[in-house]
mmCIF file of C-alpha atoms in Angstrom:
data_model
loop_
_atom_site.group_PDB
_atom_site.id
_atom_site.type_symbol
_atom_site.label_atom_id
_atom_site.label_comp_id
_atom_site.label_asym_id
_atom_site.label_seq_id
_atom_site.Cartn_x
_atom_site.Cartn_y
_atom_site.Cartn_z
ATOM 1 C CA UNK A 273 12.262 -21.880 -52.820
ATOM 2 C CA UNK A 274 13.397 -18.670 -51.303
ATOM 3 C CA UNK A 275 10.716 -17.283 -49.233
ATOM 4 C CA UNK A 276 10.071 -13.545 -50.992
ATOM 5 C CA UNK A 277 8.748 -10.737 -48.518
ATOM 6 C CA UNK A 278 6.871 -8.709 -50.378
ATOM 7 C CA UNK A 279 5.810 -4.166 -48.878
ATOM 8 C CA UNK A 280 2.131 -3.997 -48.612
ATOM 9 C CA UNK A 281 1.850 -1.660 -51.913
ATOM 10 C CA UNK A 282 2.747 -4.595 -54.186
ATOM 11 C CA UNK A 283 -1.357 -5.285 -55.473
ATOM 12 C CA UNK A 284 -0.718 -7.014 -58.938
ATOM 13 C CA UNK A 285 2.505 -9.279 -58.280
ATOM 14 C CA UNK A 286 3.384 -11.572 -61.409
ATOM 15 C CA UNK A 287 5.272 -14.454 -61.171
ATOM 16 C CA UNK A 288 7.356 -16.015 -63.851
ATOM 17 C CA UNK A 289 8.693 -19.506 -63.950
ATOM 18 C CA UNK A 290 10.630 -21.429 -66.922
ATOM 19 C CA UNK A 291 10.625 -25.571 -67.024
ATOM 20 C CA UNK A 292 13.698 -26.801 -67.655
ATOM 21 C CA UNK A 293 12.181 -29.779 -69.971
ATOM 22 C CA UNK A 294 9.537 -30.003 -71.877
ATOM 23 C CA UNK A 295 8.241 -32.937 -73.423
ATOM 24 C CA UNK A 296 5.346 -31.862 -75.842
ATOM 25 C CA UNK A 297 4.664 -28.700 -78.180
ATOM 26 C CA UNK A 298 1.408 -28.946 -76.819
ATOM 27 C CA UNK A 299 2.630 -29.003 -73.014
ATOM 28 C CA UNK A 300 0.597 -26.217 -70.743
ATOM 29 C CA UNK A 301 0.433 -25.402 -66.705
ATOM 30 C CA UNK A 302 -1.676 -25.300 -63.666
ATOM 31 C CA UNK A 303 -1.571 -23.707 -60.132
ATOM 32 C CA UNK A 304 -2.603 -23.883 -57.141
ATOM 33 C CA UNK A 305 -2.249 -21.138 -54.355
ATOM 34 C CA UNK A 306 -2.003 -22.871 -50.854
ATOM 35 C CA UNK A 307 -3.246 -26.285 -51.322
ATOM 36 C CA UNK A 308 -6.384 -24.710 -53.197
ATOM 37 C CA UNK A 309 -8.022 -26.236 -56.069
ATOM 38 C CA UNK A 310 -5.476 -25.868 -59.065
ATOM 39 C CA UNK A 311 -6.264 -23.444 -61.580
ATOM 40 C CA UNK A 312 -4.759 -24.209 -65.875
ATOM 41 C CA UNK A 313 -2.722 -21.230 -66.356
ATOM 42 C CA UNK A 314 -2.839 -22.483 -70.822
ATOM 43 C CA UNK A 315 1.010 -22.577 -71.928
ATOM 44 C CA UNK A 316 1.040 -19.760 -69.383
ATOM 45 C CA UNK A 317 4.375 -18.849 -67.507
ATOM 46 C CA UNK A 318 3.504 -16.161 -66.160
ATOM 47 C CA UNK A 319 0.988 -16.130 -63.341
ATOM 48 C CA UNK A 320 -0.776 -13.012 -62.365
ATOM 49 C CA UNK A 321 -1.946 -11.983 -58.708
ATOM 50 C CA UNK A 322 -4.137 -9.468 -57.949
ATOM 51 C CA UNK A 323 -5.805 -7.861 -54.435
ATOM 52 C CA UNK A 324 -4.084 -10.214 -52.750
ATOM 53 C CA UNK A 325 -4.648 -9.746 -48.207
ATOM 54 C CA UNK A 326 -1.941 -9.753 -46.086
ATOM 55 C CA UNK A 327 -0.460 -12.761 -45.321
ATOM 56 C CA UNK A 328 1.949 -16.238 -46.635
ATOM 57 C CA UNK A 329 1.151 -17.379 -49.347
ATOM 58 C CA UNK A 330 2.770 -20.756 -51.568
ATOM 59 C CA UNK A 331 2.437 -20.889 -55.767
ATOM 60 C CA UNK A 332 2.347 -24.221 -57.090
ATOM 61 C CA UNK A 333 2.858 -24.777 -61.016
ATOM 62 C CA UNK A 334 2.834 -28.182 -62.378
ATOM 63 C CA UNK A 335 3.163 -29.122 -65.821
ATOM 64 C CA UNK A 336 0.316 -30.758 -67.768
ATOM 65 C CA UNK A 337 1.048 -33.060 -70.808
ATOM 66 C CA UNK A 338 -1.681 -35.265 -72.540
ATOM 67 C CA UNK A 339 -4.320 -34.095 -69.600
ATOM 68 C CA UNK A 340 -2.385 -35.048 -67.110
ATOM 69 C CA UNK A 341 -0.176 -33.474 -63.966
ATOM 70 C CA UNK A 342 2.610 -33.958 -63.332
ATOM 71 C CA UNK A 343 3.730 -33.299 -59.563
ATOM 72 C CA UNK A 344 7.292 -34.330 -59.279
ATOM 73 C CA UNK A 345 7.802 -31.912 -61.205
ATOM 74 C CA UNK A 346 6.186 -29.191 -59.317
ATOM 75 C CA UNK A 347 7.884 -25.539 -58.912
ATOM 76 C CA UNK A 348 6.691 -23.929 -55.407
ATOM 77 C CA UNK A 349 7.088 -20.392 -55.060
ATOM 78 C CA UNK A 350 6.949 -19.393 -51.212
ATOM 79 C CA UNK A 351 6.283 -14.771 -50.394
ATOM 80 C CA UNK A 352 4.688 -13.286 -47.923
ATOM 81 C CA UNK A 353 2.165 -10.238 -48.434
ATOM 82 C CA UNK A 354 3.003 -7.722 -45.752
ATOM 83 C CA UNK A 355 0.013 -5.257 -44.645
ATOM 84 C CA UNK A 356 -0.134 -2.225 -44.521
ATOM 85 C CA UNK A 357 0.932 -0.238 -41.483
ATOM 86 C CA UNK A 358 -2.642 0.500 -40.378
ATOM 87 C CA UNK A 359 -4.108 -3.850 -40.656
ATOM 88 C CA UNK A 360 -1.034 -4.759 -37.935
ATOM 89 C CA UNK A 361 -2.217 -6.060 -34.870
ATOM 90 C CA UNK A 362 0.672 -3.430 -33.283
ATOM 91 C CA UNK A 363 -1.505 -0.566 -34.874
ATOM 92 C CA UNK A 364 -4.227 -1.707 -33.634
ATOM 93 C CA UNK A 365 -2.727 -2.065 -30.230
ATOM 94 C CA UNK A 366 -1.851 1.622 -30.495
ATOM 95 C CA UNK A 367 -4.779 2.399 -32.056
ATOM 96 C CA UNK A 368 -6.944 1.203 -29.179
ATOM 97 C CA UNK A 369 -4.745 2.517 -26.351
ATOM 98 C CA UNK A 370 -4.717 5.911 -27.973
ATOM 99 C CA UNK A 371 -8.672 5.368 -27.839
ATOM 100 C CA UNK A 372 -8.329 3.895 -24.061
ATOM 101 C CA UNK A 373 -6.154 7.298 -23.166
ATOM 102 C CA UNK A 374 -8.400 9.535 -24.798
ATOM 103 C CA UNK A 375 -11.726 7.723 -22.823
ATOM 104 C CA UNK A 376 -9.166 8.503 -19.828
ATOM 105 C CA UNK A 377 -8.507 11.633 -20.272
ATOM 106 C CA UNK A 378 -12.060 12.641 -21.555
ATOM 107 C CA UNK A 379 -12.855 11.775 -18.367
ATOM 108 C CA UNK A 380 -10.470 12.877 -16.196
ATOM 109 C CA UNK A 381 -11.719 16.745 -18.104
ATOM 110 C CA UNK A 382 -15.175 15.937 -17.166
ATOM 111 C CA UNK A 383 -14.537 14.748 -13.392
ATOM 112 C CA UNK A 384 -12.412 18.041 -13.076
ATOM 113 C CA UNK A 385 -15.269 20.213 -15.391
ATOM 114 C CA UNK A 386 -17.758 18.350 -12.795
ATOM 115 C CA UNK A 387 -15.603 19.430 -9.808
ATOM 116 C CA UNK A 388 -16.132 22.257 -10.511
ATOM 117 C CA UNK A 389 -19.177 22.811 -11.826
ATOM 118 C CA UNK A 390 -19.942 21.630 -8.154
ATOM 119 C CA UNK A 391 -17.235 23.609 -6.100
ATOM 120 C CA UNK A 392 -19.410 26.355 -8.236
ATOM 121 C CA UNK A 393 -22.544 24.974 -6.708
ATOM 122 C CA UNK A 394 -21.083 24.696 -3.650
ATOM 123 C CA UNK A 395 -19.901 28.299 -2.991
ATOM 124 C CA UNK A 396 -23.468 29.684 -4.536
ATOM 125 C CA UNK A 397 -25.266 27.466 -2.242
ATOM 126 C CA UNK A 398 -22.823 28.533 1.050
ATOM 127 C CA UNK A 399 -23.253 32.115 -0.361
ATOM 128 C CA UNK A 400 -27.309 31.683 -0.167
ATOM 129 C CA UNK A 401 -27.642 29.658 2.736
ATOM 130 C CA UNK A 402 -25.523 31.712 4.459
ATOM 131 C CA UNK A 403 -27.702 34.943 2.425
ATOM 132 C CA UNK A 404 -30.503 32.886 3.813
ATOM 133 C CA UNK A 405 -29.069 32.524 7.557
ATOM 134 C CA UNK A 406 -28.808 36.150 7.990
ATOM 135 C CA UNK A 407 -32.007 36.669 6.809
ATOM 136 C CA UNK A 408 -33.765 34.163 8.952
ATOM 137 C CA UNK A 409 -31.819 36.043 12.137
ATOM 138 C CA UNK A 410 -33.114 39.261 11.137
ATOM 139 C CA UNK A 411 -36.425 37.586 10.601
ATOM 140 C CA UNK A 412 -36.079 35.997 14.330
ATOM 141 C CA UNK A 413 -34.314 39.354 16.275
ATOM 142 C CA UNK A 414 -37.815 40.970 14.432
ATOM 143 C CA UNK A 415 -39.795 37.936 15.581
ATOM 144 C CA UNK A 416 -38.070 37.871 19.293
ATOM 145 C CA UNK A 417 -38.250 41.484 19.553
ATOM 146 C CA UNK A 418 -41.827 40.960 19.704
ATOM 147 C CA UNK A 419 -42.992 37.736 20.752
ATOM 148 C CA UNK A 420 -41.318 36.203 24.242
ATOM 149 C CA UNK A 421 -38.611 33.685 23.168
ATOM 150 C CA UNK A 422 -39.910 30.887 24.354
ATOM 151 C CA UNK A 423 -43.323 31.912 22.697
ATOM 152 C CA UNK A 424 -42.104 32.616 19.486
ATOM 153 C CA UNK A 425 -39.946 29.338 19.307
ATOM 154 C CA UNK A 426 -43.538 27.857 20.193
ATOM 155 C CA UNK A 427 -44.615 29.904 17.052
ATOM 156 C CA UNK A 428 -41.490 28.355 14.890
ATOM 157 C CA UNK A 429 -41.922 24.626 15.805
ATOM 158 C CA UNK A 430 -45.560 24.454 15.625
ATOM 159 C CA UNK A 431 -47.257 27.301 13.248
ATOM 160 C CA UNK A 432 -49.891 28.638 16.793
ATOM 161 C CA UNK A 433 -49.345 29.798 20.225
ATOM 162 C CA UNK A 434 -51.897 28.574 22.630
ATOM 163 C CA UNK A 435 -53.148 31.374 25.626
ATOM 164 C CA UNK A 436 -51.683 30.584 28.726
ATOM 165 C CA UNK A 437 -53.180 31.341 32.946
ATOM 166 C CA UNK A 438 -50.259 33.292 34.587
ATOM 167 C CA UNK A 439 -51.394 32.925 38.142
ATOM 168 C CA UNK A 440 -48.322 34.715 39.493
ATOM 169 C CA UNK A 441 -47.335 37.972 37.872
ATOM 170 C CA UNK A 442 -46.483 42.050 37.857
ATOM 171 C CA UNK A 443 -48.536 44.020 35.471
ATOM 172 C CA UNK A 444 -46.420 47.699 35.432
ATOM 173 C CA UNK A 445 -48.095 50.649 33.676
ATOM 174 C CA UNK A 446 -46.474 54.413 32.647
ATOM 175 C CA UNK A 447 -47.931 57.292 31.740
ATOM 176 C CA UNK A 448 -46.560 61.322 30.934
ATOM 177 C CA UNK A 449 -49.100 62.984 32.649
ATOM 178 C CA UNK A 450 -50.443 65.556 30.684
ATOM 179 C CA UNK A 451 -49.397 64.445 26.962
ATOM 180 C CA UNK A 452 -51.270 66.061 25.025
ATOM 181 C CA UNK A 453 -50.698 69.654 26.295
ATOM 182 C CA UNK A 454 -46.922 68.532 26.394
ATOM 183 C CA UNK A 455 -47.242 67.235 22.650
ATOM 184 C CA UNK A 456 -49.142 71.015 21.203
ATOM 185 C CA UNK A 457 -45.295 72.123 22.409
ATOM 186 C CA UNK A 458 -43.300 70.457 20.318
ATOM 187 C CA UNK A 459 -42.974 69.404 16.579
ATOM 188 C CA UNK A 460 -44.306 65.847 15.557
ATOM 189 C CA UNK A 461 -40.619 64.786 15.249
ATOM 190 C CA UNK A 462 -39.716 66.306 18.202
ATOM 191 C CA UNK A 463 -42.411 64.603 20.061
ATOM 192 C CA UNK A 464 -41.426 61.037 18.963
ATOM 193 C CA UNK A 465 -37.740 61.404 19.035
ATOM 194 C CA UNK A 466 -38.190 62.126 22.659
ATOM 195 C CA UNK A 467 -40.524 59.542 23.541
ATOM 196 C CA UNK A 468 -38.114 57.329 21.509
ATOM 197 C CA UNK A 469 -35.309 58.211 23.677
ATOM 198 C CA UNK A 470 -37.904 57.726 27.003
ATOM 199 C CA UNK A 471 -38.901 54.278 25.898
ATOM 200 C CA UNK A 472 -35.182 52.964 24.897
ATOM 201 C CA UNK A 473 -34.000 53.938 27.968
ATOM 202 C CA UNK A 474 -37.116 52.472 29.859
ATOM 203 C CA UNK A 475 -36.873 48.780 27.382
ATOM 204 C CA UNK A 476 -33.518 48.466 28.491
ATOM 205 C CA UNK A 477 -34.139 48.774 32.116
ATOM 206 C CA UNK A 478 -37.218 46.222 32.042
ATOM 207 C CA UNK A 479 -34.431 44.254 30.484
ATOM 208 C CA UNK A 480 -32.309 44.747 33.020
ATOM 209 C CA UNK A 481 -35.005 43.497 35.899
ATOM 210 C CA UNK A 482 -36.197 40.659 33.597
ATOM 211 C CA UNK A 483 -39.762 41.752 32.579
ATOM 212 C CA UNK A 484 -41.170 41.796 29.504
ATOM 213 C CA UNK A 485 -42.667 44.359 27.520
ATOM 214 C CA UNK A 486 -46.141 44.243 26.465
ATOM 215 C CA UNK A 487 -46.672 47.213 24.356
ATOM 216 C CA UNK A 488 -46.921 51.008 23.918
ATOM 217 C CA UNK A 489 -49.850 52.889 23.393
ATOM 218 C CA UNK A 490 -49.265 56.422 21.984
ATOM 219 C CA UNK A 491 -47.507 57.500 25.854
ATOM 220 C CA UNK A 492 -48.143 54.824 28.107
ATOM 221 C CA UNK A 493 -45.652 51.385 28.274
ATOM 222 C CA UNK A 494 -46.722 48.647 29.514
ATOM 223 C CA UNK A 495 -44.444 45.473 31.004
ATOM 224 C CA UNK A 496 -45.289 42.190 33.177
ATOM 225 C CA UNK A 497 -42.848 40.465 35.021
ATOM 226 C CA UNK A 498 -42.886 36.321 35.353
ATOM 227 C CA UNK A 499 -44.171 35.238 32.004
ATOM 228 C CA UNK A 500 -43.559 33.455 30.077
ATOM 229 C CA UNK A 501 -40.802 32.225 33.064
ATOM 230 C CA UNK A 502 -42.397 31.890 35.893
ATOM 231 C CA UNK A 503 -40.623 33.795 39.173
ATOM 232 C CA UNK A 504 -41.499 34.248 43.081
ATOM 233 C CA UNK A 505 -39.758 37.494 42.571
ATOM 234 C CA UNK A 506 -42.417 39.289 40.092
ATOM 235 C CA UNK A 507 -43.361 41.710 42.501
ATOM 236 C CA UNK A 508 -39.354 42.879 43.399
ATOM 237 C CA UNK A 509 -38.127 42.970 39.651
ATOM 238 C CA UNK A 510 -40.763 44.738 38.449
ATOM 239 C CA UNK A 511 -40.867 47.454 41.605
ATOM 240 C CA UNK A 512 -36.854 47.702 41.463
ATOM 241 C CA UNK A 513 -37.480 48.124 37.191
ATOM 242 C CA UNK A 514 -40.466 51.181 38.418
ATOM 243 C CA UNK A 515 -38.479 52.896 40.960
ATOM 244 C CA UNK A 516 -35.489 52.603 38.294
ATOM 245 C CA UNK A 517 -37.498 54.055 35.859
ATOM 246 C CA UNK A 518 -38.496 56.979 38.126
ATOM 247 C CA UNK A 519 -35.220 57.605 38.828
ATOM 248 C CA UNK A 520 -34.427 57.926 34.967
ATOM 249 C CA UNK A 521 -37.615 60.567 34.082
ATOM 250 C CA UNK A 522 -36.553 62.720 37.426
ATOM 251 C CA UNK A 523 -32.721 63.371 36.885
ATOM 252 C CA UNK A 524 -33.616 64.624 33.648
ATOM 253 C CA UNK A 525 -33.377 67.850 32.624
ATOM 254 C CA UNK A 526 -36.600 68.373 30.346
ATOM 255 C CA UNK A 527 -39.322 69.320 32.735
ATOM 256 C CA UNK A 528 -41.724 69.049 30.583
ATOM 257 C CA UNK A 529 -42.723 65.117 30.569
ATOM 258 C CA UNK A 530 -43.551 63.833 34.253
ATOM 259 C CA UNK A 531 -44.271 60.066 34.773
ATOM 260 C CA UNK A 532 -46.583 58.448 37.259
ATOM 261 C CA UNK A 533 -45.795 54.133 37.022
ATOM 262 C CA UNK A 534 -48.934 51.858 38.578
ATOM 263 C CA UNK A 535 -47.716 48.513 39.224
ATOM 264 C CA UNK A 536 -50.716 45.901 40.590
ATOM 265 C CA UNK A 537 -49.552 41.814 41.405
ATOM 266 C CA UNK A 538 -52.093 38.690 39.985
ATOM 267 C CA UNK A 539 -53.240 36.798 37.529
ATOM 268 C CA UNK A 540 -53.544 36.633 33.336
ATOM 269 C CA UNK A 541 -54.119 35.394 30.199
ATOM 270 C CA UNK A 542 -51.539 35.814 27.940
ATOM 271 C CA UNK A 543 -51.703 34.562 24.492
ATOM 272 C CA UNK A 544 -51.214 36.195 20.910
ATOM 273 C CA UNK A 545 -53.555 38.521 18.957
ATOM 274 C CA UNK A 546 -54.667 38.195 15.889
ATOM 275 C CA UNK A 547 -53.093 36.683 12.308
ATOM 276 C CA UNK A 548 -51.876 39.793 10.542
ATOM 277 C CA UNK A 549 -49.468 42.108 12.288
ATOM 278 C CA UNK A 550 -50.067 39.897 15.238
ATOM 279 C CA UNK A 551 -48.883 40.580 18.940
ATOM 280 C CA UNK A 552 -48.592 39.383 22.128
ATOM 281 C CA UNK A 553 -51.040 40.496 24.884
ATOM 282 C CA UNK A 554 -52.231 39.846 28.440
ATOM 283 C CA UNK A 555 -56.162 39.699 29.720
ATOM 284 C CA UNK A 556 -57.554 40.398 33.037
ATOM 285 C CA UNK A 557 -58.896 42.107 35.601
ATOM 286 C CA UNK A 558 -55.183 42.599 36.778
ATOM 287 C CA UNK A 559 -54.253 44.177 33.847
ATOM 288 C CA UNK A 560 -57.449 46.695 34.182
ATOM 289 C CA UNK A 561 -56.159 47.404 38.277
ATOM 290 C CA UNK A 562 -52.800 47.955 36.857
ATOM 291 C CA UNK A 563 -54.229 50.873 34.280
ATOM 292 C CA UNK A 564 -55.812 51.780 37.655
ATOM 293 C CA UNK A 565 -52.545 51.865 39.884
ATOM 294 C CA UNK A 566 -51.278 54.447 36.975
ATOM 295 C CA UNK A 567 -54.381 56.678 36.550
ATOM 296 C CA UNK A 568 -54.491 57.091 39.871
ATOM 297 C CA UNK A 569 -51.096 57.200 41.039
ATOM 298 C CA UNK A 570 -48.670 60.683 41.562
ATOM 299 C CA UNK A 571 -46.718 62.048 39.631
ATOM 300 C CA UNK A 572 -42.821 59.970 39.762
ATOM 301 C CA UNK A 573 -44.148 58.018 42.181
ATOM 302 C CA UNK A 574 -44.624 54.197 41.897
ATOM 303 C CA UNK A 575 -48.331 53.647 42.997
ATOM 304 C CA UNK A 576 -48.875 49.855 44.035
ATOM 305 C CA UNK A 577 -51.992 48.263 44.528
ATOM 306 C CA UNK A 578 -52.638 45.718 48.002
ATOM 307 C CA UNK A 579 -51.294 42.713 46.346
ATOM 308 C CA UNK A 580 -48.133 43.801 45.730
ATOM 309 C CA UNK A 581 -47.735 45.338 48.634
ATOM 310 C CA UNK A 582 -48.560 42.479 50.315
ATOM 311 C CA UNK A 583 -45.710 40.715 48.021
ATOM 312 C CA UNK A 584 -43.023 43.592 49.568
ATOM 313 C CA UNK A 585 -43.884 44.350 52.484
ATOM 314 C CA UNK A 586 -41.303 42.509 54.433
ATOM 315 C CA UNK A 587 -38.719 43.367 51.449
ATOM 316 C CA UNK A 588 -36.327 46.084 53.141
ATOM 317 C CA UNK A 589 -35.171 46.814 49.980
ATOM 318 C CA UNK A 590 -38.531 49.334 50.340
ATOM 319 C CA UNK A 591 -40.448 51.707 51.853
ATOM 320 C CA UNK A 592 -44.126 52.723 51.543
ATOM 321 C CA UNK A 593 -46.286 55.231 52.294
ATOM 322 C CA UNK A 594 -49.941 54.156 52.506
ATOM 323 C CA UNK A 595 -53.063 56.279 50.867
ATOM 324 C CA UNK A 596 -56.153 54.555 52.265
ATOM 325 C CA UNK A 597 -58.907 53.736 50.070
ATOM 326 C CA UNK A 598 -59.405 55.905 47.239
ATOM 327 C CA UNK A 599 -62.211 55.766 45.087
ATOM 328 C CA UNK A 600 -61.430 54.199 41.534
ATOM 329 C CA UNK A 601 -64.014 54.518 38.900
ATOM 330 C CA UNK A 602 -65.139 50.864 37.898
ATOM 331 C CA UNK A 603 -63.456 49.978 40.770
ATOM 332 C CA UNK A 604 -64.719 51.142 43.414
ATOM 333 C CA UNK A 605 -62.435 51.651 46.422
ATOM 334 C CA UNK A 606 -59.179 50.143 46.366
ATOM 335 C CA UNK A 607 -56.437 50.168 48.913
ATOM 336 C CA UNK A 608 -53.148 51.698 47.297
ATOM 337 C CA UNK A 609 -49.545 52.232 48.173
ATOM 338 C CA UNK A 610 -46.626 54.245 47.266
ATOM 339 C CA UNK A 611 -43.517 53.063 47.071
ATOM 340 C CA UNK A 612 -40.093 53.998 47.388
ATOM 341 C CA UNK A 613 -36.179 52.667 48.060
ATOM 342 C CA UNK A 614 -35.555 52.186 51.679
ATOM 343 C CA UNK A 615 -32.958 54.386 53.056
ATOM 344 C CA UNK A 616 -31.466 50.730 55.192
ATOM 345 C CA UNK A 617 -32.169 48.987 51.776
ATOM 346 C CA UNK A 618 -30.066 49.700 48.566
ATOM 347 C CA UNK A 619 -31.684 48.257 44.769
ATOM 348 C CA UNK A 620 -30.192 46.136 42.205
#
């Protein structure tokens, strides 16, 4: 009745039994396992068990005499067949834990890979964004160099810019006297470099006095004050800029380039011309008259029209020399004045 414990390799088990009393030579035996059906074992006193699953077993053996079982003579064998380690619950638990750890480890590894990949992508996107911002800044700077800031912003926001009428502006024209003759005395490279030097100085002066450069045509330079930001001081600022430009040219050691400057005040239409290589331009009789003021001016002088004179005549910064009415091509007689620094005033 002692319970045996068998190792997992015991896949073929023989149970031997010896009955103490045999009442008939015809006696044979029967057995059953775990209360299942009885199996006739004949006169064989060995029970052969094969391919048993792990677990607890109870084998009962009884003598059978003349076809009757003597259950009071039952012999009982108890044993436990241990499972292989991979069939045990603890192995399954360890296997599950290892699988869980593997899944967790894989997920952590994958998350780290994703984080690294995202970091690389963020760095790449950051670099690309920085490059795009640099390029965007270059484009915007170029656009602002071509167009007034308000017009450039309007063009970026809506893709177009409407032409506008500005009623109170002053237009400035400059021109080099005898430019064709001068250009014949210089190499093309020298000529371009000299013009660039002068126009760069003009740019700085008009920016200082808050004028808007419109364009250059050959040796002519055109600027305006009073647009797109309107101001009541447009005539003053334009004249101050013109006088500073004249001073700059008069103080240059190169005697070849002599300058005339003309100013006129009035209303203009301003807007963008064309789709390709577009530019911001102004139109109107005020522009034409300003050009006539320049072409009918004097070397090293700032020549202004009546409309500009009337805006400046009471300003102590300036003094005027009336030139009377001069016959202007396409305009008839127009009254003009030379404007100079006032001896009692000081220019900004």
